[in-house]
mmCIF file of C-alpha atoms in Angstrom:
data_model
loop_
_atom_site.group_PDB
_atom_site.id
_atom_site.type_symbol
_atom_site.label_atom_id
_atom_site.label_comp_id
_atom_site.label_asym_id
_atom_site.label_seq_id
_atom_site.Cartn_x
_atom_site.Cartn_y
_atom_site.Cartn_z
ATOM 1 C CA MET A 26 -8.001 23.044 -24.384
ATOM 2 C CA SER A 27 -6.927 26.102 -26.421
ATOM 3 C CA ALA A 28 -4.178 26.915 -28.867
ATOM 4 C CA ALA A 29 -1.789 28.934 -26.637
ATOM 5 C CA THR A 30 -2.414 25.817 -23.976
ATOM 6 C CA ARG A 31 -1.840 23.706 -26.367
ATOM 7 C CA GLY A 32 1.621 24.631 -27.616
ATOM 8 C CA LEU A 33 2.487 25.045 -24.390
ATOM 9 C CA ALA A 34 1.924 21.758 -23.533
ATOM 10 C CA GLN A 35 4.061 20.697 -26.620
ATOM 11 C CA SER A 36 6.605 23.094 -25.831
ATOM 12 C CA VAL A 37 7.283 21.483 -21.858
ATOM 13 C CA HIS A 38 6.922 18.124 -22.846
ATOM 14 C CA THR A 39 9.720 19.120 -25.771
ATOM 15 C CA GLN A 40 11.782 20.617 -23.326
ATOM 16 C CA LEU A 41 11.404 17.847 -20.869
ATOM 17 C CA VAL A 42 12.424 15.000 -23.552
ATOM 18 C CA ARG A 43 15.275 17.139 -24.236
ATOM 19 C CA HIS A 44 16.412 17.346 -20.652
ATOM 20 C CA ALA A 45 16.148 13.938 -20.158
ATOM 21 C CA GLN A 46 18.400 12.960 -22.990
ATOM 22 C CA SER A 47 20.792 15.274 -21.446
ATOM 23 C CA LEU A 48 20.849 13.043 -18.257
ATOM 24 C CA ARG A 49 20.143 10.267 -20.123
ATOM 25 C CA VAL A 50 17.163 8.920 -18.432
ATOM 26 C CA ASP A 51 13.711 7.456 -18.677
ATOM 27 C CA VAL A 52 11.592 10.055 -20.140
ATOM 28 C CA ASN A 53 8.554 8.988 -18.481
ATOM 29 C CA LEU A 54 10.409 9.652 -15.000
ATOM 30 C CA LEU A 55 11.496 12.902 -15.897
ATOM 31 C CA LEU A 56 7.596 13.942 -16.834
ATOM 32 C CA THR A 57 6.659 12.573 -13.689
ATOM 33 C CA ARG A 58 9.304 14.226 -11.940
ATOM 34 C CA PHE A 59 7.640 17.555 -13.447
ATOM 35 C CA ALA A 60 4.323 16.738 -12.798
ATOM 36 C CA THR A 61 5.418 16.584 -9.089
ATOM 37 C CA GLU A 62 7.452 19.455 -8.470
ATOM 38 C CA ARG A 63 4.150 21.556 -10.395
ATOM 39 C CA PHE A 64 1.827 19.910 -7.398
ATOM 40 C CA LEU A 65 4.125 20.798 -4.896
ATOM 41 C CA TYR A 66 4.439 24.370 -6.208
ATOM 42 C CA ARG A 67 0.875 24.704 -5.704
ATOM 43 C CA LEU A 68 0.881 23.027 -2.291
ATOM 44 C CA SER A 69 3.860 25.922 -1.451
ATOM 45 C CA ARG A 70 0.794 28.489 -2.995
ATOM 46 C CA SER A 71 -1.806 26.738 -1.072
ATOM 47 C CA PRO A 72 -3.096 27.495 2.155
ATOM 48 C CA HIS A 73 -1.822 24.110 3.466
ATOM 49 C CA ALA A 74 1.773 24.678 3.277
ATOM 50 C CA GLU A 75 3.104 25.623 6.383
ATOM 51 C CA ARG A 76 0.757 21.935 7.481
ATOM 52 C CA PHE A 77 3.509 19.720 5.403
ATOM 53 C CA VAL A 78 6.930 19.238 5.998
ATOM 54 C CA LEU A 79 9.063 17.547 2.340
ATOM 55 C CA LYS A 80 10.965 14.679 3.277
ATOM 56 C CA GLY A 81 12.340 11.472 1.383
ATOM 57 C CA ALA A 82 14.083 11.065 -1.577
ATOM 58 C CA LEU A 83 13.132 14.259 -3.408
ATOM 59 C CA LEU A 84 15.718 15.656 -0.475
ATOM 60 C CA MET A 85 18.576 13.881 -1.777
ATOM 61 C CA LEU A 86 18.034 15.473 -5.033
ATOM 62 C CA VAL A 87 17.738 19.018 -3.476
ATOM 63 C CA TRP A 88 20.669 19.035 -1.680
ATOM 64 C CA PHE A 89 23.397 16.979 -4.388
ATOM 65 C CA GLY A 90 21.520 16.974 -7.632
ATOM 66 C CA GLU A 91 20.011 15.325 -10.278
ATOM 67 C CA THR A 92 22.034 12.250 -10.782
ATOM 68 C CA ILE A 93 22.548 10.850 -6.892
ATOM 69 C CA ARG A 94 19.236 8.987 -7.345
ATOM 70 C CA PRO A 95 16.556 9.039 -9.429
ATOM 71 C CA THR A 96 13.093 8.924 -7.726
ATOM 72 C CA ARG A 97 9.559 10.213 -8.541
ATOM 73 C CA ASP A 98 7.653 10.328 -6.104
ATOM 74 C CA ALA A 99 6.866 13.104 -3.027
ATOM 75 C CA ASP A 100 7.126 11.986 0.327
ATOM 76 C CA LEU A 101 5.689 14.527 3.328
ATOM 77 C CA LEU A 102 5.034 14.740 6.884
ATOM 78 C CA GLY A 103 1.910 16.741 7.615
ATOM 79 C CA PHE A 104 0.292 17.813 10.801
ATOM 80 C CA GLY A 105 -3.551 17.970 11.771
ATOM 81 C CA ASP A 106 -6.490 15.603 10.577
ATOM 82 C CA PHE A 107 -5.968 13.106 7.853
ATOM 83 C CA SER A 108 -8.656 10.896 7.410
ATOM 84 C CA ASP A 109 -8.948 9.719 3.932
ATOM 85 C CA GLU A 110 -11.685 12.410 3.598
ATOM 86 C CA ALA A 111 -9.653 15.407 4.883
ATOM 87 C CA LEU A 112 -6.888 14.415 3.102
ATOM 88 C CA THR A 113 -8.745 13.697 -0.543
ATOM 89 C CA ASN A 114 -10.028 17.659 0.101
ATOM 90 C CA ILE A 115 -7.096 19.114 0.969
ATOM 91 C CA PHE A 116 -5.260 17.976 -2.169
ATOM 92 C CA GLN A 117 -8.263 18.976 -4.444
ATOM 93 C CA ASP A 118 -7.750 22.415 -3.110
ATOM 94 C CA ILE A 119 -4.508 21.734 -4.221
ATOM 95 C CA CYS A 120 -5.248 21.452 -7.518
ATOM 96 C CA ALA A 121 -7.074 23.876 -8.052
ATOM 97 C CA VAL A 122 -4.544 26.690 -6.672
ATOM 98 C CA GLU A 123 -4.281 28.979 -9.998
ATOM 99 C CA VAL A 124 -0.718 29.409 -10.760
ATOM 100 C CA GLU A 125 1.796 30.943 -13.382
ATOM 101 C CA PRO A 126 0.515 28.753 -16.559
ATOM 102 C CA ASP A 127 2.725 25.459 -16.563
ATOM 103 C CA ALA A 128 1.172 23.431 -18.568
ATOM 104 C CA MET A 129 0.304 20.626 -15.802
ATOM 105 C CA ILE A 130 -3.776 19.789 -15.194
ATOM 106 C CA TYR A 131 -4.575 18.138 -12.164
ATOM 107 C CA LEU A 132 -7.346 15.705 -12.147
ATOM 108 C CA LYS A 133 -9.230 16.298 -8.953
ATOM 109 C CA ASP A 134 -11.761 13.728 -9.318
ATOM 110 C CA SER A 135 -9.141 11.275 -9.594
ATOM 111 C CA ILE A 136 -7.481 11.346 -6.023
ATOM 112 C CA ARG A 137 -7.546 8.135 -3.803
ATOM 113 C CA VAL A 138 -6.279 7.784 -0.563
ATOM 114 C CA SER A 139 -5.274 4.404 1.107
ATOM 115 C CA ALA A 140 -3.088 3.062 3.842
ATOM 116 C CA ILE A 141 0.566 2.434 4.037
ATOM 117 C CA ARG A 142 2.138 -0.301 6.065
ATOM 118 C CA PRO A 143 -1.411 -0.386 7.722
ATOM 119 C CA GLU A 144 0.101 -2.408 10.471
ATOM 120 C CA ASP A 145 2.111 0.851 11.970
ATOM 121 C CA ALA A 146 1.108 3.363 13.247
ATOM 122 C CA TYR A 147 2.976 5.618 11.632
ATOM 123 C CA GLY A 148 2.715 4.500 8.183
ATOM 124 C CA GLY A 149 0.531 7.288 6.817
ATOM 125 C CA ARG A 150 -1.747 7.355 3.676
ATOM 126 C CA ARG A 151 -0.869 6.939 0.624
ATOM 127 C CA VAL A 152 -2.367 9.909 -2.267
ATOM 128 C CA THR A 153 -2.558 9.397 -6.031
ATOM 129 C CA LEU A 154 -3.864 11.588 -9.017
ATOM 130 C CA GLY A 155 -4.171 11.808 -12.126
ATOM 131 C CA ALA A 156 -2.271 14.618 -14.528
ATOM 132 C CA GLN A 157 -2.170 15.305 -17.664
ATOM 133 C CA LEU A 158 0.750 17.202 -20.021
ATOM 134 C CA GLY A 159 -0.956 18.044 -23.308
ATOM 135 C CA SER A 160 -1.573 14.032 -24.243
ATOM 136 C CA ALA A 161 0.583 12.545 -21.952
ATOM 137 C CA ARG A 162 -1.099 11.188 -19.321
ATOM 138 C CA LEU A 163 0.587 11.306 -15.804
ATOM 139 C CA ARG A 164 0.049 9.552 -12.345
ATOM 140 C CA VAL A 165 1.616 11.434 -8.917
ATOM 141 C CA GLN A 166 1.994 9.823 -6.032
ATOM 142 C CA VAL A 167 2.476 11.121 -2.619
ATOM 143 C CA ASP A 168 3.303 9.442 1.100
ATOM 144 C CA VAL A 169 1.807 11.294 4.001
ATOM 145 C CA GLY A 170 3.329 10.044 6.925
ATOM 146 C CA ILE A 171 1.584 11.028 10.312
ATOM 147 C CA GLY A 172 2.944 11.579 13.953
ATOM 148 C CA ASP A 173 6.935 11.566 13.276
ATOM 149 C CA ALA A 174 9.415 13.296 15.256
ATOM 150 C CA VAL A 175 11.242 16.515 13.535
ATOM 151 C CA LEU A 176 14.470 17.450 15.223
ATOM 152 C CA PRO A 177 16.436 19.666 14.482
ATOM 153 C CA PRO A 178 13.473 21.990 12.940
ATOM 154 C CA PRO A 179 12.561 21.809 9.812
ATOM 155 C CA GLU A 180 14.024 24.221 7.549
ATOM 156 C CA TRP A 181 12.307 26.011 4.672
ATOM 157 C CA LEU A 182 13.988 25.237 0.847
ATOM 158 C CA ASP A 183 13.281 26.073 -2.561
ATOM 159 C CA TYR A 184 12.862 23.084 -4.113
ATOM 160 C CA PRO A 185 14.625 22.980 -7.744
ATOM 161 C CA SER A 186 12.439 23.323 -11.018
ATOM 162 C CA LEU A 187 13.630 21.384 -14.085
ATOM 163 C CA LEU A 188 12.271 24.423 -16.471
ATOM 164 C CA GLU A 189 12.962 27.835 -15.526
ATOM 165 C CA LEU A 190 9.995 28.031 -13.573
ATOM 166 C CA PRO A 191 9.242 29.148 -9.950
ATOM 167 C CA ARG A 192 10.346 27.077 -7.431
ATOM 168 C CA PRO A 193 8.020 25.517 -4.767
ATOM 169 C CA ARG A 194 9.499 27.043 -1.011
ATOM 170 C CA LEU A 195 8.414 24.337 1.308
ATOM 171 C CA ARG A 196 9.817 23.347 4.342
ATOM 172 C CA ALA A 197 11.932 20.679 4.819
ATOM 173 C CA TYR A 198 13.264 17.275 6.456
ATOM 174 C CA ARG A 199 17.041 18.062 7.880
ATOM 175 C CA PRO A 200 19.582 15.730 7.152
ATOM 176 C CA GLU A 201 20.155 14.945 10.655
ATOM 177 C CA THR A 202 16.200 13.631 10.599
ATOM 178 C CA VAL A 203 16.705 11.745 7.443
ATOM 179 C CA ILE A 204 19.399 9.848 8.956
ATOM 180 C CA ALA A 205 17.605 8.966 12.031
ATOM 181 C CA GLU A 206 14.481 7.708 10.193
ATOM 182 C CA LYS A 207 16.524 5.522 7.927
ATOM 183 C CA PHE A 208 18.575 4.017 10.621
ATOM 184 C CA HIS A 209 15.264 3.343 12.774
ATOM 185 C CA ALA A 210 13.961 1.080 9.352
ATOM 186 C CA MET A 211 17.511 -0.741 10.070
ATOM 187 C CA VAL A 212 17.027 -0.951 13.762
ATOM 188 C CA VAL A 213 13.510 -2.382 13.572
ATOM 189 C CA LEU A 214 13.323 -4.431 9.988
ATOM 190 C CA GLY A 215 16.682 -6.100 11.000
ATOM 191 C CA ALA A 216 17.331 -9.418 8.854
ATOM 192 C CA LYS A 217 14.169 -8.640 7.077
ATOM 193 C CA ASN A 218 15.564 -5.340 6.043
ATOM 194 C CA SER A 219 15.512 -5.132 1.395
ATOM 195 C CA ARG A 220 15.317 -1.422 2.002
ATOM 196 C CA MET A 221 18.323 -0.949 0.396
ATOM 197 C CA ARG A 222 18.097 2.494 -0.792
ATOM 198 C CA ASP A 223 17.958 3.476 3.401
ATOM 199 C CA PHE A 224 21.861 2.515 2.794
ATOM 200 C CA PHE A 225 22.748 4.348 0.225
ATOM 201 C CA ASP A 226 21.152 7.059 0.915
ATOM 202 C CA VAL A 227 22.808 7.327 4.393
ATOM 203 C CA TYR A 228 26.409 6.023 2.981
ATOM 204 C CA ILE A 229 25.995 9.719 0.091
ATOM 205 C CA LEU A 230 24.807 11.648 3.235
ATOM 206 C CA ALA A 231 28.029 10.443 5.475
ATOM 207 C CA THR A 232 30.586 10.457 2.130
ATOM 208 C CA LEU A 233 29.292 14.082 1.001
ATOM 209 C CA GLN A 234 27.475 15.645 4.090
ATOM 210 C CA SER A 235 29.283 17.163 7.421
ATOM 211 C CA PHE A 236 27.094 16.672 10.759
ATOM 212 C CA ASP A 237 27.725 18.285 14.160
ATOM 213 C CA GLY A 238 26.985 15.343 16.263
ATOM 214 C CA GLU A 239 24.678 16.449 18.913
ATOM 215 C CA PRO A 240 22.028 17.435 17.070
ATOM 216 C CA LEU A 241 22.480 14.271 14.725
ATOM 217 C CA ALA A 242 21.999 12.151 18.522
ATOM 218 C CA GLY A 243 18.801 14.665 19.326
ATOM 219 C CA ALA A 244 17.130 13.323 15.753
ATOM 220 C CA LEU A 245 17.848 9.652 16.643
ATOM 221 C CA ARG A 246 16.513 10.332 20.064
ATOM 222 C CA ALA A 247 13.728 11.621 19.242
ATOM 223 C CA THR A 248 13.118 9.295 16.501
ATOM 224 C CA PHE A 249 13.288 6.149 18.448
ATOM 225 C CA GLU A 250 10.924 8.007 21.240
ATOM 226 C CA ARG A 251 8.299 8.833 19.452
ATOM 227 C CA ARG A 252 8.102 5.552 17.763
ATOM 228 C CA ARG A 253 8.275 3.378 20.939
ATOM 229 C CA THR A 254 11.783 2.309 20.141
ATOM 230 C CA ALA A 255 14.678 1.395 22.296
ATOM 231 C CA ILE A 256 18.042 2.665 21.174
ATOM 232 C CA PRO A 257 20.363 0.044 20.682
ATOM 233 C CA CYS A 258 23.418 0.147 22.890
ATOM 234 C CA GLY A 259 25.642 -0.770 19.956
ATOM 235 C CA LEU A 260 25.379 -1.741 16.326
ATOM 236 C CA PRO A 261 22.388 -3.216 15.122
ATOM 237 C CA LEU A 262 22.220 -6.324 13.090
ATOM 238 C CA ALA A 263 22.063 -4.425 9.355
ATOM 239 C CA LEU A 264 25.272 -2.642 10.129
ATOM 240 C CA THR A 265 27.277 -5.986 10.762
ATOM 241 C CA PRO A 266 29.057 -8.270 8.976
ATOM 242 C CA GLU A 267 26.837 -11.065 9.698
ATOM 243 C CA PHE A 268 23.922 -9.219 7.676
ATOM 244 C CA VAL A 269 26.342 -8.743 4.775
ATOM 245 C CA ALA A 270 26.907 -12.568 4.748
ATOM 246 C CA MET A 271 23.582 -13.007 4.212
ATOM 247 C CA PRO A 272 23.559 -14.561 0.481
ATOM 248 C CA GLU A 273 20.332 -12.450 -0.241
ATOM 249 C CA LYS A 274 21.867 -8.713 0.972
ATOM 250 C CA GLN A 275 24.529 -8.848 -1.897
ATOM 251 C CA ALA A 276 22.044 -9.465 -4.900
ATOM 252 C CA GLN A 277 19.706 -6.996 -3.123
ATOM 253 C CA TRP A 278 22.127 -4.387 -3.044
ATOM 254 C CA ARG A 279 23.432 -5.417 -6.805
ATOM 255 C CA ALA A 280 19.956 -5.482 -8.512
ATOM 256 C CA PHE A 281 19.153 -1.537 -6.604
ATOM 257 C CA LEU A 282 21.989 -0.375 -7.743
ATOM 258 C CA LYS A 283 21.865 -1.646 -11.533
ATOM 259 C CA LYS A 284 17.727 -0.394 -11.027
ATOM 260 C CA ASN A 285 18.715 2.558 -10.837
ATOM 261 C CA GLY A 286 22.148 3.173 -12.333
ATOM 262 C CA LEU A 287 23.701 4.249 -9.870
ATOM 263 C CA ALA A 288 27.491 4.464 -9.832
ATOM 264 C CA SER A 289 28.525 6.581 -7.020
ATOM 265 C CA ALA A 290 28.227 3.626 -4.118
ATOM 266 C CA PRO A 291 30.347 0.850 -4.361
ATOM 267 C CA ASP A 292 29.004 -2.502 -5.641
ATOM 268 C CA ASP A 293 30.059 -4.404 -2.869
ATOM 269 C CA LEU A 294 27.627 -3.745 0.272
ATOM 270 C CA GLY A 295 30.391 -4.508 2.594
ATOM 271 C CA GLN A 296 32.475 -1.807 1.931
ATOM 272 C CA VAL A 297 29.280 0.285 2.527
ATOM 273 C CA ILE A 298 28.675 -1.112 6.271
ATOM 274 C CA ARG A 299 31.917 -0.940 6.973
ATOM 275 C CA GLN A 300 32.221 3.221 6.031
ATOM 276 C CA LEU A 301 28.557 3.490 8.011
ATOM 277 C CA ALA A 302 29.989 1.661 11.320
ATOM 278 C CA PRO A 303 32.200 3.821 12.238
ATOM 279 C CA PHE A 304 29.692 7.076 11.417
ATOM 280 C CA LEU A 305 26.875 5.911 13.370
ATOM 281 C CA GLU A 306 28.044 3.753 16.134
ATOM 282 C CA PRO A 307 29.407 6.967 18.237
ATOM 283 C CA VAL A 308 26.023 9.093 17.495
ATOM 284 C CA ILE A 309 24.029 5.434 18.819
ATOM 285 C CA LYS A 310 26.031 5.562 22.159
ATOM 286 C CA ALA A 311 25.395 9.287 22.291
ATOM 287 C CA ALA A 312 21.563 8.778 21.875
ATOM 288 C CA GLN A 313 21.773 6.012 24.077
ATOM 289 C CA THR A 314 23.204 7.432 26.855
ATOM 290 C CA ALA A 315 22.270 11.143 26.508
ATOM 291 C CA VAL A 316 25.804 11.979 26.853
ATOM 292 C CA PRO A 317 27.139 15.557 25.085
ATOM 293 C CA PHE A 318 28.253 14.428 21.236
ATOM 294 C CA VAL A 319 30.233 17.312 21.083
ATOM 295 C CA ARG A 320 32.465 16.366 18.042
ATOM 296 C CA VAL A 321 31.506 17.111 13.988
ATOM 297 C CA TRP A 322 32.017 14.883 11.168
ATOM 298 C CA LYS A 323 33.653 16.098 7.683
ATOM 299 C CA PRO A 324 32.566 14.095 4.798
ATOM 300 C CA GLY A 325 33.725 10.930 4.230
ATOM 301 C CA GLY A 326 35.955 10.984 7.629
ATOM 302 C CA THR A 327 35.748 10.444 11.047
ATOM 303 C CA TRP A 328 34.530 12.121 14.269
ATOM 304 C CA ARG A 329 36.591 14.764 15.187
#
């Protein structure tokens, strides 16, 4: 490593440490986020960019800022051949993309591919790889889903950079698709559901975002059809008082808030469910009956 490269790595590391201190977040979390961000930038500059769509928790960061929910891993939807060998080759190509100096080194020989939820046809693959920022050893994790419906169509967005570096430009899920996937998980998991991040994310979206009813209902229909799941006729168990009354659910919710240092949601899971039910129930009915749903949701309000 040249003196110039070492100097750049030290400068980037120092800036990230200061940024972590200003946000009051773990330094290792921010270093990993930076490694993920710069990997996404290489993806955006590669011939494979249009084969992937950004989804998952990183979008909450794009839409609402750095303090909504801490996350370090990336989620992508992929199109085409995604055998383990094909994914390995694609990620090796991305590691080798030449970009403006950012001090990141990605170790293409460290790439590993494994199954996510092997019992689920839509589980996809998990790709991990090692990375270096100077003397810091980092791990990048990217989950690649395969075969999911995308409605409304993905939009192009500029992913924010932690430092003053070129931003990744990628296709990405719209909020309607995020809600549809998270609602699907609520339906199929039922009483076993411990994915408190889904309740949090939908709560934040309903609190801070406006929605047109028909695109949201269409996203639900497309997701449930592609995943061969019947749309419920009413609220699923996860959005009822019976779910909240299960002793472990409040504990899981509060543990999730504490672990992630979240103060932007109620401490009581019941309050969250009571706000999600009127947001989702009319959409569920419209998706189930295919009756046009022309109402508009205002942030934190009601359908009008």
